[in-house]
Coordinates of N, CA and C in Angstrom, one line a residue:
M1 N -35.9 -100.1 -40.0 CA -35.3 -101.5 -40.2 C -34.0 -101.6 -39.4
T2 N -33.9 -102.7 -38.7 CA -32.7 -102.9 -37.8 C -31.7 -103.7 -38.6
T3 N -30.5 -103.2 -38.6 CA -29.4 -103.9 -39.3 C -28.5 -104.5 -38.2
T4 N -28.0 -105.7 -38.6 CA -27.0 -106.4 -37.7 C -25.6 -106.1 -38.1
R5 N -24.8 -105.6 -37.2 CA -23.4 -105.3 -37.5 C -22.6 -106.6 -37.6
P6 N -21.8 -106.7 -38.5 CA -21.0 -107.9 -38.7 C -20.0 -108.0 -37.5
R7 N -19.8 -109.2 -37.1 CA -18.8 -109.5 -36.0 C -17.4 -109.3 -36.5
Q8 N -16.6 -108.7 -35.6 CA -15.2 -108.4 -35.9 C -14.3 -109.6 -35.6
G9 N -14.8 -110.5 -35.0 CA -13.9 -111.7 -34.6 C -14.8 -112.8 -34.0
R10 N -14.2 -113.8 -33.4 CA -15.0 -114.9 -32.9 C -14.4 -115.1 -31.5
P11 N -15.2 -115.8 -30.6 CA -14.6 -116.1 -29.3 C -13.3 -116.9 -29.4
R12 N -12.4 -116.6 -28.5 CA -11.1 -117.2 -28.6 C -11.3 -118.7 -28.1
H13 N -10.7 -119.6 -28.9 CA -10.8 -121.0 -28.4 C -9.5 -121.4 -27.7
T14 N -8.5 -120.6 -27.6 CA -7.3 -120.8 -26.8 C -7.1 -119.6 -26.0
P15 N -6.8 -119.7 -24.7 CA -6.6 -118.6 -23.8 C -5.2 -118.0 -24.2
P16 N -5.1 -116.6 -24.2 CA -3.9 -116.0 -24.5 C -2.9 -116.3 -23.4
S17 N -1.6 -116.4 -23.8 CA -0.5 -116.6 -22.8 C -0.4 -115.5 -21.7
D18 N -0.8 -114.3 -22.1 CA -0.8 -113.1 -21.2 C -2.2 -112.4 -21.5
P19 N -3.1 -112.6 -20.6 CA -4.4 -112.0 -20.8 C -4.4 -110.5 -21.0
G20 N -3.4 -109.9 -20.5 CA -3.3 -108.4 -20.6 C -2.6 -108.0 -21.9
A21 N -2.2 -108.9 -22.7 CA -1.4 -108.6 -23.9 C -2.4 -108.0 -25.0
S22 N -1.9 -107.1 -25.8 CA -2.7 -106.6 -26.9 C -2.8 -107.7 -28.0
A23 N -3.8 -107.5 -29.0 CA -3.9 -108.4 -30.1 C -2.6 -108.6 -30.9
R24 N -2.0 -107.5 -31.1 CA -0.7 -107.5 -31.8 C 0.3 -108.4 -31.1
E25 N 0.4 -108.2 -29.8 CA 1.4 -109.0 -29.0 C 1.0 -110.5 -29.0
Q26 N -0.3 -110.8 -28.9 CA -0.7 -112.2 -29.0 C -0.4 -112.8 -30.3
I27 N -0.6 -112.0 -31.4 CA -0.2 -112.5 -32.7 C 1.2 -112.9 -32.8
L28 N 2.1 -112.0 -32.3 CA 3.5 -112.2 -32.3 C 3.9 -113.4 -31.5
D29 N 3.3 -113.6 -30.3 CA 3.6 -114.7 -29.5 C 3.1 -116.0 -30.1
A30 N 2.0 -116.0 -30.7 CA 1.5 -117.3 -31.4 C 2.3 -117.6 -32.6
A31 N 2.6 -116.6 -33.4 CA 3.5 -116.8 -34.6 C 4.8 -117.3 -34.2
G32 N 5.4 -116.7 -33.2 CA 6.8 -117.1 -32.8 C 6.8 -118.6 -32.4
A33 N 5.8 -119.0 -31.6 CA 5.8 -120.4 -31.2 C 5.6 -121.4 -32.4
L34 N 4.7 -121.0 -33.3 CA 4.5 -121.8 -34.5 C 5.7 -121.8 -35.4
F35 N 6.4 -120.7 -35.6 CA 7.6 -120.6 -36.4 C 8.7 -121.6 -35.9
V36 N 8.8 -121.5 -34.5 CA 9.8 -122.4 -33.9 C 9.5 -123.9 -34.1
E37 N 8.2 -124.2 -34.0 CA 7.8 -125.6 -34.1 C 7.7 -126.1 -35.5
R38 N 7.2 -125.2 -36.4 CA 6.9 -125.7 -37.8 C 7.7 -125.1 -38.9
G39 N 8.4 -124.0 -38.5 CA 9.1 -123.2 -39.6 C 8.1 -122.2 -40.2
V40 N 8.7 -121.3 -41.0 CA 7.8 -120.3 -41.6 C 7.0 -120.9 -42.7
A41 N 7.7 -121.8 -43.5 CA 6.9 -122.4 -44.7 C 5.8 -123.3 -44.2
G42 N 6.0 -123.9 -43.0 CA 4.9 -124.8 -42.5 C 3.8 -124.1 -41.7
T43 N 3.9 -122.7 -41.6 CA 3.0 -122.0 -40.8 C 2.2 -121.0 -41.7
S44 N 0.9 -121.0 -41.7 CA 0.1 -120.1 -42.5 C -0.5 -119.0 -41.6
T45 N -0.9 -117.9 -42.2 CA -1.5 -116.8 -41.4 C -2.8 -117.3 -40.8
R46 N -3.5 -118.2 -41.5 CA -4.7 -118.8 -40.9 C -4.4 -119.6 -39.6
M47 N -3.4 -120.3 -39.6 CA -3.0 -121.1 -38.4 C -2.7 -120.1 -37.3
I48 N -2.0 -119.0 -37.6 CA -1.6 -118.1 -36.5 C -2.9 -117.5 -36.0
A49 N -3.8 -117.1 -36.9 CA -5.1 -116.4 -36.4 C -5.9 -117.4 -35.6
E50 N -6.0 -118.7 -36.0 CA -6.7 -119.7 -35.2 C -6.1 -119.9 -33.9
H51 N -4.7 -119.9 -33.8 CA -4.0 -120.1 -32.5 C -4.4 -118.9 -31.6
V52 N -4.5 -117.7 -32.1 CA -4.9 -116.6 -31.2 C -6.4 -116.6 -30.9
G53 N -7.2 -117.1 -31.9 CA -8.6 -117.0 -31.7 C -9.3 -115.8 -32.3
I54 N -8.7 -115.4 -33.5 CA -9.3 -114.2 -34.2 C -9.5 -114.6 -35.7
R55 N -10.2 -113.8 -36.4 CA -10.4 -114.0 -37.8 C -9.1 -113.7 -38.5
Q56 N -8.8 -114.4 -39.7 CA -7.6 -114.1 -40.5 C -7.6 -112.7 -40.9
A57 N -8.8 -112.1 -41.2 CA -8.8 -110.7 -41.7 C -8.4 -109.8 -40.6
S58 N -8.6 -110.1 -39.3 CA -8.2 -109.3 -38.2 C -6.7 -109.3 -38.0
L59 N -6.1 -110.5 -38.4 CA -4.6 -110.5 -38.3 C -4.0 -109.6 -39.3
Y60 N -4.6 -109.5 -40.5 CA -4.1 -108.6 -41.6 C -4.2 -107.1 -41.2
Y61 N -5.0 -106.8 -40.2 CA -5.1 -105.4 -39.7 C -3.8 -105.0 -39.1
H62 N -3.1 -106.0 -38.5 CA -1.8 -105.7 -37.8 C -0.6 -106.1 -38.6
F63 N -0.6 -107.1 -39.4 CA 0.5 -107.5 -40.3 C 0.0 -108.0 -41.6
A64 N 0.7 -107.5 -42.7 CA 0.3 -107.8 -44.0 C 0.6 -109.2 -44.4
T65 N 1.8 -109.7 -43.9 CA 2.3 -111.0 -44.3 C 2.9 -111.7 -43.1
K66 N 3.1 -113.0 -43.2 CA 3.8 -113.7 -42.1 C 5.3 -113.3 -42.1
E67 N 5.9 -112.9 -43.2 CA 7.2 -112.4 -43.2 C 7.3 -111.1 -42.4
D68 N 6.3 -110.2 -42.4 CA 6.3 -109.0 -41.6 C 6.3 -109.4 -40.1
I69 N 5.6 -110.5 -39.8 CA 5.5 -110.9 -38.4 C 6.9 -111.4 -38.0
L70 N 7.6 -112.2 -38.8 CA 8.9 -112.7 -38.5 C 9.9 -111.6 -38.4
A71 N 9.8 -110.6 -39.2 CA 10.7 -109.4 -39.1 C 10.5 -108.7 -37.8
E72 N 9.3 -108.6 -37.3 CA 9.1 -107.9 -36.0 C 9.6 -108.8 -34.9
L73 N 9.4 -110.1 -35.0 CA 9.9 -111.0 -33.9 C 11.5 -110.9 -33.9
L74 N 12.1 -110.9 -35.0 CA 13.6 -110.8 -35.0 C 14.0 -109.5 -34.4
A75 N 13.3 -108.4 -34.7 CA 13.7 -107.1 -34.2 C 13.6 -107.1 -32.7
T76 N 12.5 -107.7 -32.2 CA 12.3 -107.6 -30.7 C 13.3 -108.5 -30.0
S77 N 14.0 -109.3 -30.7 CA 15.1 -110.2 -30.0 C 16.4 -109.4 -29.8
V78 N 16.6 -108.3 -30.5 CA 17.8 -107.5 -30.4 C 17.6 -106.1 -29.9
R79 N 16.5 -105.5 -30.1 CA 16.3 -104.1 -29.9 C 16.5 -103.7 -28.4
P80 N 16.0 -104.5 -27.4 CA 16.2 -104.0 -26.0 C 17.7 -103.9 -25.7
S81 N 18.5 -104.9 -26.1 CA 19.9 -104.8 -25.8 C 20.6 -103.8 -26.6
L82 N 20.2 -103.6 -27.9 CA 20.8 -102.6 -28.7 C 20.5 -101.2 -28.2
R83 N 19.3 -100.9 -27.7 CA 18.9 -99.6 -27.1 C 19.8 -99.4 -25.9
M84 N 20.0 -100.4 -25.1 CA 20.7 -100.3 -23.9 C 22.2 -100.0 -24.2
V85 N 22.8 -100.7 -25.1 CA 24.2 -100.5 -25.4 C 24.4 -99.1 -26.0
E86 N 23.5 -98.6 -26.8 CA 23.7 -97.3 -27.4 C 23.4 -96.2 -26.4
R87 N 22.6 -96.5 -25.4 CA 22.3 -95.5 -24.4 C 23.5 -95.3 -23.4
I88 N 24.2 -96.4 -23.1 CA 25.2 -96.3 -22.1 C 26.6 -96.1 -22.7
Q89 N 26.8 -96.4 -24.0 CA 28.1 -96.1 -24.6 C 28.5 -94.7 -24.5
A90 N 27.5 -93.8 -24.6 CA 27.8 -92.4 -24.5 C 28.4 -92.0 -23.1
L91 N 28.1 -92.9 -22.1 CA 28.5 -92.6 -20.7 C 29.7 -93.3 -20.3
V92 N 30.3 -94.1 -21.2 CA 31.5 -94.9 -20.9 C 32.7 -94.3 -21.5
P93 N 33.8 -94.2 -20.8 CA 34.1 -94.7 -19.4 C 33.9 -93.6 -18.4
E94 N 33.5 -92.3 -18.8 CA 33.6 -91.2 -17.8 C 32.6 -91.4 -16.6
R95 N 31.4 -91.9 -16.9 CA 30.4 -92.0 -15.9 C 30.0 -93.5 -15.6
I96 N 30.3 -94.4 -16.4 CA 30.0 -95.8 -16.2 C 31.2 -96.7 -16.5
D97 N 31.5 -97.6 -15.6 CA 32.6 -98.5 -15.8 C 32.3 -99.4 -16.9
P98 N 33.3 -99.5 -17.9 CA 33.0 -100.3 -19.1 C 32.7 -101.8 -18.7
A99 N 33.3 -102.3 -17.7 CA 33.1 -103.7 -17.3 C 31.7 -103.9 -16.8
A100 N 31.2 -102.9 -16.0 CA 29.8 -103.0 -15.5 C 28.8 -102.8 -16.7
A101 N 29.2 -102.0 -17.6 CA 28.3 -101.8 -18.8 C 28.2 -103.1 -19.6
L102 N 29.3 -103.7 -19.8 CA 29.4 -105.0 -20.6 C 28.6 -106.0 -19.9
Y103 N 28.7 -106.2 -18.6 CA 28.0 -107.2 -17.8 C 26.5 -106.9 -18.0
A104 N 26.1 -105.6 -17.9 CA 24.6 -105.3 -17.9 C 24.1 -105.6 -19.3
V105 N 24.8 -105.2 -20.4 CA 24.3 -105.5 -21.7 C 24.1 -107.0 -22.0
A106 N 25.2 -107.8 -21.5 CA 25.1 -109.2 -21.7 C 23.9 -109.8 -21.0
A107 N 23.7 -109.4 -19.7 CA 22.6 -109.9 -18.9 C 21.3 -109.5 -19.5
M108 N 21.2 -108.3 -20.0 CA 19.9 -107.9 -20.7 C 19.7 -108.8 -21.9
D109 N 20.7 -109.0 -22.7 CA 20.6 -109.8 -23.9 C 20.1 -111.3 -23.5
V110 N 20.7 -111.8 -22.5 CA 20.3 -113.2 -22.1 C 18.8 -113.2 -21.6
R111 N 18.5 -112.2 -20.9 CA 17.1 -112.1 -20.4 C 16.1 -111.9 -21.6
T112 N 16.5 -111.2 -22.6 CA 15.6 -111.0 -23.8 C 15.4 -112.3 -24.5
L113 N 16.5 -113.0 -24.7 CA 16.4 -114.3 -25.4 C 15.8 -115.4 -24.6
S114 N 15.6 -115.2 -23.3 CA 15.0 -116.2 -22.4 C 13.6 -115.9 -22.0
R115 N 13.1 -114.7 -22.3 CA 11.8 -114.2 -21.8 C 10.6 -114.8 -22.5
T116 N 10.7 -115.1 -23.7 CA 9.5 -115.6 -24.4 C 9.2 -117.0 -24.1
S117 N 8.0 -117.4 -24.2 CA 7.6 -118.8 -23.9 C 8.2 -119.8 -24.9
Y118 N 8.6 -119.3 -26.1 CA 9.2 -120.2 -27.0 C 10.7 -119.7 -27.2
N119 N 11.5 -120.5 -27.8 CA 13.0 -120.2 -27.9 C 13.2 -119.2 -29.1
I120 N 13.1 -117.9 -28.9 CA 13.1 -117.0 -30.0 C 14.4 -117.0 -30.7
G121 N 15.5 -117.3 -30.1 CA 16.7 -117.2 -30.8 C 16.9 -118.3 -31.9
T122 N 16.1 -119.3 -31.9 CA 16.2 -120.3 -32.9 C 15.6 -119.8 -34.3
L123 N 14.9 -118.7 -34.2 CA 14.4 -118.0 -35.4 C 15.6 -117.5 -36.3
Y124 N 16.7 -117.3 -35.6 CA 17.9 -116.8 -36.4 C 18.4 -117.8 -37.4
L125 N 18.1 -119.1 -37.2 CA 18.6 -120.2 -38.0 C 17.6 -120.5 -39.2
L126 N 16.4 -119.9 -39.2 CA 15.5 -120.2 -40.3 C 16.1 -119.8 -41.6
P127 N 15.9 -120.6 -42.6 CA 16.5 -120.3 -44.0 C 15.9 -118.9 -44.5
E128 N 14.7 -118.6 -44.2 CA 14.1 -117.4 -44.7 C 14.8 -116.1 -44.2
V129 N 15.5 -116.2 -43.1 CA 16.2 -115.0 -42.5 C 17.4 -114.6 -43.4
R130 N 17.8 -115.5 -44.3 CA 18.9 -115.1 -45.1 C 18.5 -114.2 -46.3
A131 N 17.2 -114.0 -46.5 CA 16.7 -113.2 -47.6 C 16.9 -111.7 -47.3
E132 N 16.9 -111.0 -48.4 CA 17.2 -109.5 -48.4 C 16.1 -108.8 -47.5
R133 N 14.9 -109.4 -47.4 CA 13.8 -108.8 -46.6 C 14.3 -108.6 -45.2
F134 N 15.2 -109.3 -44.7 CA 15.6 -109.3 -43.3 C 17.0 -108.6 -43.1
D135 N 17.4 -107.8 -44.1 CA 18.6 -107.1 -44.0 C 18.6 -106.1 -42.7
A136 N 17.5 -105.6 -42.4 CA 17.4 -104.6 -41.3 C 17.7 -105.3 -40.0
F137 N 17.2 -106.6 -39.8 CA 17.5 -107.3 -38.6 C 19.0 -107.6 -38.5
R138 N 19.6 -108.0 -39.7 CA 21.0 -108.3 -39.6 C 21.9 -107.1 -39.3
A139 N 21.4 -105.9 -39.8 CA 22.1 -104.7 -39.6 C 22.0 -104.3 -38.1
E140 N 20.9 -104.5 -37.5 CA 20.7 -104.2 -36.0 C 21.6 -105.2 -35.2
R141 N 21.6 -106.5 -35.6 CA 22.4 -107.4 -34.8 C 23.9 -107.1 -35.0
G142 N 24.2 -106.6 -36.2 CA 25.6 -106.2 -36.4 C 26.0 -105.0 -35.5
R143 N 25.1 -104.0 -35.3 CA 25.3 -102.9 -34.5 C 25.5 -103.4 -33.0
L144 N 24.6 -104.3 -32.6 CA 24.8 -104.9 -31.3 C 26.1 -105.5 -31.1
Q145 N 26.5 -106.3 -32.1 CA 27.8 -107.0 -32.0 C 29.0 -105.9 -31.9
A146 N 28.9 -104.8 -32.7 CA 29.9 -103.8 -32.6 C 29.9 -103.1 -31.2
G147 N 28.7 -103.0 -30.6 CA 28.6 -102.4 -29.3 C 29.3 -103.3 -28.3
Y148 N 29.1 -104.6 -28.4 CA 29.8 -105.6 -27.6 C 31.4 -105.4 -27.7
G149 N 31.8 -105.3 -29.0 CA 33.2 -105.1 -29.2 C 33.8 -103.9 -28.6
A150 N 33.1 -102.8 -28.7 CA 33.5 -101.5 -28.2 C 33.6 -101.6 -26.7
L151 N 32.6 -102.1 -26.0 CA 32.6 -102.2 -24.6 C 33.7 -103.2 -24.1
G152 N 33.8 -104.3 -24.8 CA 34.8 -105.3 -24.4 C 36.2 -104.7 -24.5
A153 N 36.5 -104.0 -25.6 CA 37.8 -103.4 -25.8 C 38.1 -102.4 -24.7
L154 N 37.1 -101.6 -24.2 CA 37.3 -100.7 -23.2 C 37.5 -101.4 -21.8
A155 N 36.8 -102.5 -21.6 CA 36.9 -103.2 -20.4 C 38.2 -104.1 -20.3
A156 N 38.7 -104.5 -21.4 CA 39.8 -105.4 -21.4 C 41.2 -104.8 -21.1
P157 N 42.1 -105.5 -20.4 CA 43.4 -105.0 -20.2 C 44.1 -104.8 -21.5
E158 N 45.2 -104.0 -21.5 CA 45.9 -103.6 -22.7 C 46.5 -104.9 -23.4
D159 N 46.9 -105.8 -22.7 CA 47.6 -107.0 -23.3 C 46.6 -107.8 -24.1
V160 N 45.3 -107.7 -23.7 CA 44.2 -108.4 -24.5 C 43.9 -107.7 -25.8
T161 N 43.8 -106.4 -25.7 CA 43.4 -105.6 -26.9 C 44.5 -105.5 -27.9
R162 N 45.8 -105.7 -27.4 CA 46.9 -105.8 -28.4 C 46.8 -107.0 -29.3
S163 N 46.3 -108.1 -28.7 CA 46.2 -109.3 -29.5 C 44.9 -109.6 -30.1
M164 N 43.8 -108.9 -29.7 CA 42.5 -109.1 -30.2 C 41.8 -107.8 -30.5
P165 N 41.5 -107.5 -31.7 CA 40.8 -106.2 -32.0 C 39.4 -106.2 -31.6
A166 N 38.8 -105.1 -31.5 CA 37.4 -104.9 -31.0 C 36.4 -105.7 -31.8
E167 N 36.7 -105.8 -33.1 CA 35.8 -106.6 -34.0 C 35.7 -108.0 -33.6
R168 N 36.9 -108.6 -33.3 CA 36.9 -110.0 -32.9 C 36.3 -110.2 -31.5
I169 N 36.6 -109.2 -30.6 CA 36.0 -109.3 -29.3 C 34.4 -109.3 -29.4
G170 N 33.9 -108.4 -30.2 CA 32.4 -108.4 -30.4 C 31.9 -109.6 -30.9
E171 N 32.6 -110.2 -31.9 CA 32.1 -111.4 -32.5 C 32.0 -112.6 -31.5
L172 N 33.1 -112.7 -30.6 CA 33.1 -113.7 -29.6 C 32.1 -113.5 -28.5
L173 N 31.9 -112.2 -28.1 CA 31.0 -111.9 -27.0 C 29.6 -112.2 -27.4
I174 N 29.1 -111.8 -28.6 CA 27.7 -112.1 -28.9 C 27.5 -113.6 -29.1
Q175 N 28.5 -114.3 -29.6 CA 28.3 -115.8 -29.7 C 28.2 -116.4 -28.3
L176 N 29.0 -115.9 -27.3 CA 28.9 -116.4 -26.0 C 27.6 -116.1 -25.3
V177 N 27.0 -114.9 -25.5 CA 25.7 -114.6 -25.0 C 24.6 -115.5 -25.6
E178 N 24.7 -115.7 -26.9 CA 23.7 -116.5 -27.6 C 23.8 -118.0 -27.3
V179 N 24.7 -118.4 -26.4 CA 24.7 -119.8 -26.0 C 23.4 -120.1 -25.2
V180 N 22.8 -119.1 -24.7 CA 21.5 -119.3 -24.0 C 20.4 -119.9 -24.9
I181 N 20.6 -119.7 -26.2 CA 19.7 -120.3 -27.2 C 19.8 -121.8 -27.1
Q182 N 21.1 -122.3 -27.0 CA 21.3 -123.8 -26.9 C 20.8 -124.3 -25.6
I183 N 21.0 -123.5 -24.5 CA 20.6 -124.0 -23.2 C 19.1 -124.2 -23.2
R184 N 18.3 -123.3 -23.9 CA 16.9 -123.4 -24.0 C 16.4 -124.7 -24.7
R185 N 17.2 -125.3 -25.5 CA 16.9 -126.5 -26.2 C 16.7 -127.7 -25.2
S186 N 17.3 -127.6 -24.1 CA 17.2 -128.7 -23.1 C 16.5 -128.3 -21.8
R187 N 16.5 -127.0 -21.4 CA 15.9 -126.6 -20.2 C 15.7 -125.1 -20.2
E188 N 14.9 -124.6 -19.3 CA 14.7 -123.2 -19.2 C 15.9 -122.5 -18.4
P189 N 16.5 -121.5 -18.9 CA 17.5 -120.8 -18.2 C 17.0 -120.2 -16.9
D190 N 17.9 -120.0 -15.9 CA 17.6 -119.4 -14.7 C 18.6 -118.2 -14.4
P191 N 18.4 -117.4 -13.3 CA 19.2 -116.3 -13.0 C 20.7 -116.7 -12.9
A192 N 21.0 -117.9 -12.5 CA 22.4 -118.4 -12.4 C 23.0 -118.4 -13.8
D193 N 22.2 -118.8 -14.8 CA 22.7 -118.9 -16.1 C 23.1 -117.5 -16.6
T194 N 22.2 -116.5 -16.3 CA 22.4 -115.1 -16.7 C 23.7 -114.6 -16.2
D195 N 23.9 -114.8 -14.9 CA 25.2 -114.4 -14.2 C 26.4 -115.1 -14.8
A196 N 26.2 -116.4 -15.0 CA 27.4 -117.2 -15.6 C 27.8 -116.7 -16.9
I197 N 26.8 -116.4 -17.8 CA 27.1 -116.0 -19.2 C 27.7 -114.5 -19.1
A198 N 27.1 -113.6 -18.4 CA 27.6 -112.3 -18.3 C 29.0 -112.2 -17.7
S199 N 29.2 -113.0 -16.7 CA 30.5 -113.1 -16.0 C 31.6 -113.6 -17.0
S200 N 31.2 -114.6 -17.8 CA 32.1 -115.3 -18.7 C 32.5 -114.3 -19.8
C201 N 31.6 -113.3 -20.2 CA 32.0 -112.3 -21.1 C 33.1 -111.5 -20.6
L202 N 33.1 -111.2 -19.3 CA 34.2 -110.4 -18.7 C 35.5 -111.2 -18.6
R203 N 35.3 -112.4 -18.3 CA 36.5 -113.3 -18.2 C 37.2 -113.4 -19.6
L204 N 36.3 -113.5 -20.6 CA 36.9 -113.6 -22.0 C 37.7 -112.4 -22.3
C205 N 37.3 -111.2 -21.8 CA 38.0 -110.0 -22.0 C 39.3 -109.9 -21.1
G206 N 39.5 -110.9 -20.3 CA 40.8 -110.9 -19.5 C 40.6 -110.3 -18.1
L207 N 39.4 -110.1 -17.6 CA 39.2 -109.6 -16.2 C 39.3 -110.7 -15.2
D208 N 39.9 -110.4 -14.0 CA 40.0 -111.4 -13.0 C 38.7 -111.4 -12.1
E209 N 38.6 -112.3 -11.2 CA 37.4 -112.5 -10.4 C 37.0 -111.3 -9.6
R210 N 38.0 -110.6 -9.1 CA 37.7 -109.4 -8.3 C 37.1 -108.3 -9.2
A211 N 37.6 -108.2 -10.4 CA 37.0 -107.2 -11.3 C 35.6 -107.6 -11.8
V212 N 35.4 -108.9 -12.0 CA 34.1 -109.4 -12.3 C 33.1 -109.1 -11.2
A213 N 33.5 -109.3 -10.0 CA 32.5 -109.1 -8.9 C 32.2 -107.6 -8.8
R214 N 33.2 -106.7 -9.0 CA 32.9 -105.3 -9.0 C 31.9 -104.9 -10.2
A215 N 32.2 -105.5 -11.3 CA 31.3 -105.2 -12.5 C 29.9 -105.7 -12.2
R216 N 29.7 -106.8 -11.6 CA 28.4 -107.4 -11.3 C 27.7 -106.4 -10.4
G217 N 28.3 -105.9 -9.4 CA 27.7 -104.9 -8.5 C 27.3 -103.6 -9.2
G218 N 28.3 -103.2 -10.1 CA 28.0 -101.9 -10.8 C 26.9 -102.0 -11.8
A219 N 26.7 -103.3 -12.3 CA 25.7 -103.5 -13.3 C 24.2 -103.5 -12.8
A220 N 24.1 -103.7 -11.4 CA 22.8 -103.8 -10.8 C 21.9 -102.6 -11.1
A221 N 22.5 -101.4 -10.9 CA 21.7 -100.2 -11.1 C 21.3 -100.0 -12.6
L222 N 22.2 -100.4 -13.5 CA 21.9 -100.3 -14.9 C 20.8 -101.2 -15.3
L223 N 20.8 -102.4 -14.7 CA 19.7 -103.4 -15.1 C 18.4 -103.0 -14.5
S224 N 18.4 -102.5 -13.2 CA 17.1 -102.1 -12.6 C 16.5 -101.0 -13.4
G225 N 17.3 -100.1 -13.9 CA 16.7 -99.0 -14.8 C 16.2 -99.5 -16.1
S226 N 16.9 -100.5 -16.7 CA 16.4 -101.0 -18.0 C 15.1 -101.8 -17.9
D227 N 14.7 -102.2 -16.7 CA 13.5 -103.0 -16.5 C 12.3 -102.1 -16.3
R228 N 12.5 -100.8 -16.2 CA 11.3 -99.9 -16.1 C 10.6 -99.7 -17.4
P229 N 9.3 -99.6 -17.4 CA 8.5 -99.5 -18.6 C 8.9 -98.2 -19.3
R230 N 9.0 -98.3 -20.7 CA 9.3 -97.1 -21.5 C 8.0 -96.4 -21.8
S231 N 8.1 -95.0 -21.8 CA 6.9 -94.2 -22.2 C 6.9 -94.1 -23.7

């Protein structure tokens, strides 16, 4: 007797934004776009599955709840920059100029927030993100902010650090970088925006234009290394 194996999914009715993306990545991409457009409460896992073109049961293989999806999306918005700042902090200032390191981290952060097809940074403002479930995201963003403060304090002249502690510098720098979220509300950011924001971070720390230009050049090698795929 011949048995028919059940189908694990159905043909996709919408083409994936990246045909080479895994099912997990496509779920995240679809959910992110829906969360930005409709909010978490207005988005169901069935809607996400239909957007990808898979069965709802297939989605649960990757994520148990839509809150798990949101948590992963939030994490992906800070982890690349956090990994970078933690990697280079150990090399500053002996092997890497603090100003170049700060420029590189700011540029990486802007790129991360600009890379998705939807405005991922607007997820920070969702009311659900205030819940205890997302404490890990807030902790990671706090570590990134502290990294900004540490690099900014090392890059800044002494007269700046006398009047502005590292904690305040970090708070201001991360807010300056996240202005790209507002830019994306009206248009797509371009490389000139990345440079303008990263350079403004250095100017906020009191660096003059010559120092900004040196830092921009020094950051190029750090950024090219950060774009290599991770094993």
